[in-house]
PDB file of C-alpha atoms in Angstrom:
ATOM      1  CA  UNK A   1     -26.620  23.518  -8.639  1.00 53.00           C
ATOM      2  CA  UNK A   2     -24.703  19.845  -8.983  1.00 67.00           C
ATOM      3  CA  UNK A   3     -20.759  20.237  -8.698  1.00 90.00           C
ATOM      4  CA  UNK A   4     -18.665  19.577 -11.075  1.00 94.00           C
ATOM      5  CA  UNK A   5     -16.762  16.046 -10.534  1.00 95.00           C
ATOM      6  CA  UNK A   6     -13.254  16.813  -8.855  1.00 95.00           C
ATOM      7  CA  UNK A   7     -11.605  14.599 -11.055  1.00 95.00           C
ATOM      8  CA  UNK A   8     -12.522  15.159 -14.508  1.00 93.00           C
ATOM      9  CA  UNK A   9     -14.231  18.586 -14.145  1.00 93.00           C
ATOM     10  CA  UNK A  10     -16.980  17.818 -16.864  1.00 94.00           C
ATOM     11  CA  UNK A  11     -19.649  15.210 -15.457  1.00 95.00           C
ATOM     12  CA  UNK A  12     -21.611  15.921 -12.407  1.00 95.00           C
ATOM     13  CA  UNK A  13     -20.531  14.773  -9.089  1.00 95.00           C
ATOM     14  CA  UNK A  14     -22.589  11.695  -8.113  1.00 95.00           C
ATOM     15  CA  UNK A  15     -20.971  10.858  -4.989  1.00 95.00           C
ATOM     16  CA  UNK A  16     -17.916  10.926  -2.524  1.00 96.00           C
ATOM     17  CA  UNK A  17     -15.159   9.480  -1.743  1.00 95.00           C
ATOM     18  CA  UNK A  18     -15.306   7.420   1.516  1.00 93.00           C
ATOM     19  CA  UNK A  19     -11.620   7.597   2.152  1.00 91.00           C
ATOM     20  CA  UNK A  20     -10.901  11.552   0.870  1.00 93.00           C
ATOM     21  CA  UNK A  21     -14.093  13.337   0.371  1.00 94.00           C
ATOM     22  CA  UNK A  22     -14.013  14.156  -3.060  1.00 95.00           C
ATOM     23  CA  UNK A  23     -17.393  15.013  -5.064  1.00 96.00           C
ATOM     24  CA  UNK A  24     -16.782  12.604  -8.115  1.00 96.00           C
ATOM     25  CA  UNK A  25     -18.699  11.418 -11.043  1.00 95.00           C
ATOM     26  CA  UNK A  26     -19.634   7.503 -11.318  1.00 95.00           C
ATOM     27  CA  UNK A  27     -16.701   7.270 -13.782  1.00 95.00           C
ATOM     28  CA  UNK A  28     -14.652   8.187 -10.956  1.00 96.00           C
ATOM     29  CA  UNK A  29     -16.081   5.783  -8.114  1.00 96.00           C
ATOM     30  CA  UNK A  30     -15.917   2.327  -7.244  1.00 93.00           C
ATOM     31  CA  UNK A  31     -18.316   0.028  -6.095  1.00 93.00           C
ATOM     32  CA  UNK A  32     -16.827   0.647  -2.775  1.00 90.00           C
ATOM     33  CA  UNK A  33     -17.068   4.170  -2.731  1.00 94.00           C
ATOM     34  CA  UNK A  34     -13.215   4.737  -3.274  1.00 94.00           C
ATOM     35  CA  UNK A  35     -12.304   7.168  -6.038  1.00 95.00           C
ATOM     36  CA  UNK A  36      -9.902   6.699  -8.764  1.00 95.00           C
ATOM     37  CA  UNK A  37      -7.519   8.743  -6.994  1.00 94.00           C
ATOM     38  CA  UNK A  38      -7.596   6.560  -4.125  1.00 94.00           C
ATOM     39  CA  UNK A  39      -7.640   3.373  -6.055  1.00 93.00           C
ATOM     40  CA  UNK A  40      -4.175   4.215  -7.158  1.00 93.00           C
ATOM     41  CA  UNK A  41      -2.707   4.936  -3.880  1.00 93.00           C
ATOM     42  CA  UNK A  42      -4.242   2.396  -1.798  1.00 94.00           C
ATOM     43  CA  UNK A  43      -2.270  -0.041   0.405  1.00 95.00           C
ATOM     44  CA  UNK A  44      -2.428  -3.057  -1.581  1.00 94.00           C
ATOM     45  CA  UNK A  45      -1.807  -5.390   1.071  1.00 93.00           C
ATOM     46  CA  UNK A  46      -5.122  -4.122   3.167  1.00 93.00           C
ATOM     47  CA  UNK A  47      -6.639  -2.487   1.019  1.00 90.00           C
ATOM     48  CA  UNK A  48      -8.261  -0.538   3.696  1.00 89.00           C
ATOM     49  CA  UNK A  49      -5.867   2.920   4.000  1.00 93.00           C
ATOM     50  CA  UNK A  50      -3.824   5.655   1.752  1.00 94.00           C
ATOM     51  CA  UNK A  51      -0.243   4.094   1.499  1.00 95.00           C
ATOM     52  CA  UNK A  52       2.733   5.972   2.714  1.00 95.00           C
ATOM     53  CA  UNK A  53       5.461   4.074   1.083  1.00 95.00           C
ATOM     54  CA  UNK A  54       6.247   0.498  -0.673  1.00 93.00           C
ATOM     55  CA  UNK A  55       7.771  -2.594   0.392  1.00 92.00           C
ATOM     56  CA  UNK A  56      11.518  -2.797  -0.275  1.00 88.00           C
ATOM     57  CA  UNK A  57      11.329  -6.440  -0.975  1.00 85.00           C
ATOM     58  CA  UNK A  58       7.910  -6.927  -2.762  1.00 88.00           C
ATOM     59  CA  UNK A  59       7.557  -3.693  -4.041  1.00 92.00           C
ATOM     60  CA  UNK A  60       3.799  -3.253  -2.985  1.00 94.00           C
ATOM     61  CA  UNK A  61       2.708  -0.179  -1.727  1.00 96.00           C
ATOM     62  CA  UNK A  62       1.194  -0.088   1.909  1.00 96.00           C
ATOM     63  CA  UNK A  63      -0.227   2.014   4.498  1.00 96.00           C
ATOM     64  CA  UNK A  64       1.615   2.969   8.022  1.00 94.00           C
ATOM     65  CA  UNK A  65       0.129  -0.142   9.700  1.00 94.00           C
ATOM     66  CA  UNK A  66       1.495  -2.922   6.835  1.00 95.00           C
ATOM     67  CA  UNK A  67       4.808  -1.700   6.426  1.00 93.00           C
ATOM     68  CA  UNK A  68       7.906  -2.029   8.776  1.00 88.00           C
ATOM     69  CA  UNK A  69      10.325   1.043   8.832  1.00 87.00           C
ATOM     70  CA  UNK A  70      13.852  -0.688   9.007  1.00 83.00           C
ATOM     71  CA  UNK A  71      15.769   2.462   8.869  1.00 82.00           C
ATOM     72  CA  UNK A  72      14.468   6.625   8.364  1.00 87.00           C
ATOM     73  CA  UNK A  73      13.647   5.247   4.027  1.00 86.00           C
ATOM     74  CA  UNK A  74      13.724   1.880   4.065  1.00 87.00           C
ATOM     75  CA  UNK A  75      10.322  -0.404   4.419  1.00 90.00           C
ATOM     76  CA  UNK A  76       9.124  -3.587   4.448  1.00 89.00           C
ATOM     77  CA  UNK A  77       5.547  -5.259   4.443  1.00 90.00           C
ATOM     78  CA  UNK A  78       4.628  -7.067   6.752  1.00 87.00           C
ATOM     79  CA  UNK A  79       3.896 -10.084   5.070  1.00 87.00           C
ATOM     80  CA  UNK A  80       7.489 -10.527   3.564  1.00 84.00           C
ATOM     81  CA  UNK A  81       9.112 -11.507   6.574  1.00 78.00           C
ATOM     82  CA  UNK A  82       6.618 -13.464   8.184  1.00 75.00           C
ATOM     83  CA  UNK A  83       7.095 -15.642   4.495  1.00 76.00           C
ATOM     84  CA  UNK A  84      10.815 -16.314   5.578  1.00 70.00           C
ATOM     85  CA  UNK A  85      10.838 -15.965   9.397  1.00 65.00           C
ATOM     86  CA  UNK A  86      10.074 -19.635  10.858  1.00 64.00           C
ATOM     87  CA  UNK A  87       8.059 -19.325  14.459  1.00 66.00           C
ATOM     88  CA  UNK A  88       9.376 -17.690  17.631  1.00 63.00           C
ATOM     89  CA  UNK A  89      11.939 -15.888  15.007  1.00 65.00           C
ATOM     90  CA  UNK A  90      12.399 -12.228  15.619  1.00 67.00           C
ATOM     91  CA  UNK A  91      10.443 -10.509  12.252  1.00 65.00           C
ATOM     92  CA  UNK A  92      12.391  -7.244  13.275  1.00 67.00           C
ATOM     93  CA  UNK A  93      15.128  -9.415  12.894  1.00 71.00           C
ATOM     94  CA  UNK A  94      14.324 -11.411  10.213  1.00 69.00           C
ATOM     95  CA  UNK A  95      13.659  -8.086   8.389  1.00 70.00           C
ATOM     96  CA  UNK A  96      17.118  -6.581   8.912  1.00 71.00           C
ATOM     97  CA  UNK A  97      18.489  -9.870   7.412  1.00 72.00           C
ATOM     98  CA  UNK A  98      16.230  -9.782   4.031  1.00 68.00           C
ATOM     99  CA  UNK A  99      17.517  -6.224   3.602  1.00 70.00           C
ATOM    100  CA  UNK A 100      20.855  -7.066   4.199  1.00 71.00           C
ATOM    101  CA  UNK A 101      20.860  -9.732   2.044  1.00 67.00           C
ATOM    102  CA  UNK A 102      18.894  -7.938  -1.067  1.00 63.00           C
ATOM    103  CA  UNK A 103      16.792 -11.135  -1.168  1.00 52.00           C
ATOM    104  CA  UNK A 104      14.978 -11.908  -4.638  1.00 47.00           C
ATOM    105  CA  UNK A 105      12.422 -14.509  -5.837  1.00 38.00           C
ATOM    106  CA  UNK A 106      13.854 -16.969  -9.091  1.00 40.00           C
ATOM    107  CA  UNK A 107      13.863 -15.077 -12.346  1.00 42.00           C
ATOM    108  CA  UNK A 108      14.539 -11.696 -10.382  1.00 43.00           C
ATOM    109  CA  UNK A 109      11.415 -10.839  -8.712  1.00 47.00           C
ATOM    110  CA  UNK A 110      11.599  -9.163  -5.170  1.00 45.00           C
ATOM    111  CA  UNK A 111       9.797 -12.022  -2.720  1.00 42.00           C
TER     112      UNK A 111
END
């Protein structure tokens, strides 16, 4: 007996998600073997792991490897401070400065 897709519950499952292990139909799996649920929460920085939060500067969701913990609540992606920190400057110091200042791009978009 073929299992039903764990997302839609209607079509037969033909693949298994490489991240979460869900059995899904052809309509809920990407070419690289990731189900549509995991695709929604995939780290937008590295694209390999599930996200755990978002960058308070740019708003992208990121995994534990791509986000820097600023305090108990806030995180910043590894890209934002690198865009702003001159060579040799501490990324952690730049993260704290950027978060404290609330830097934004022109037009009000986060950096």
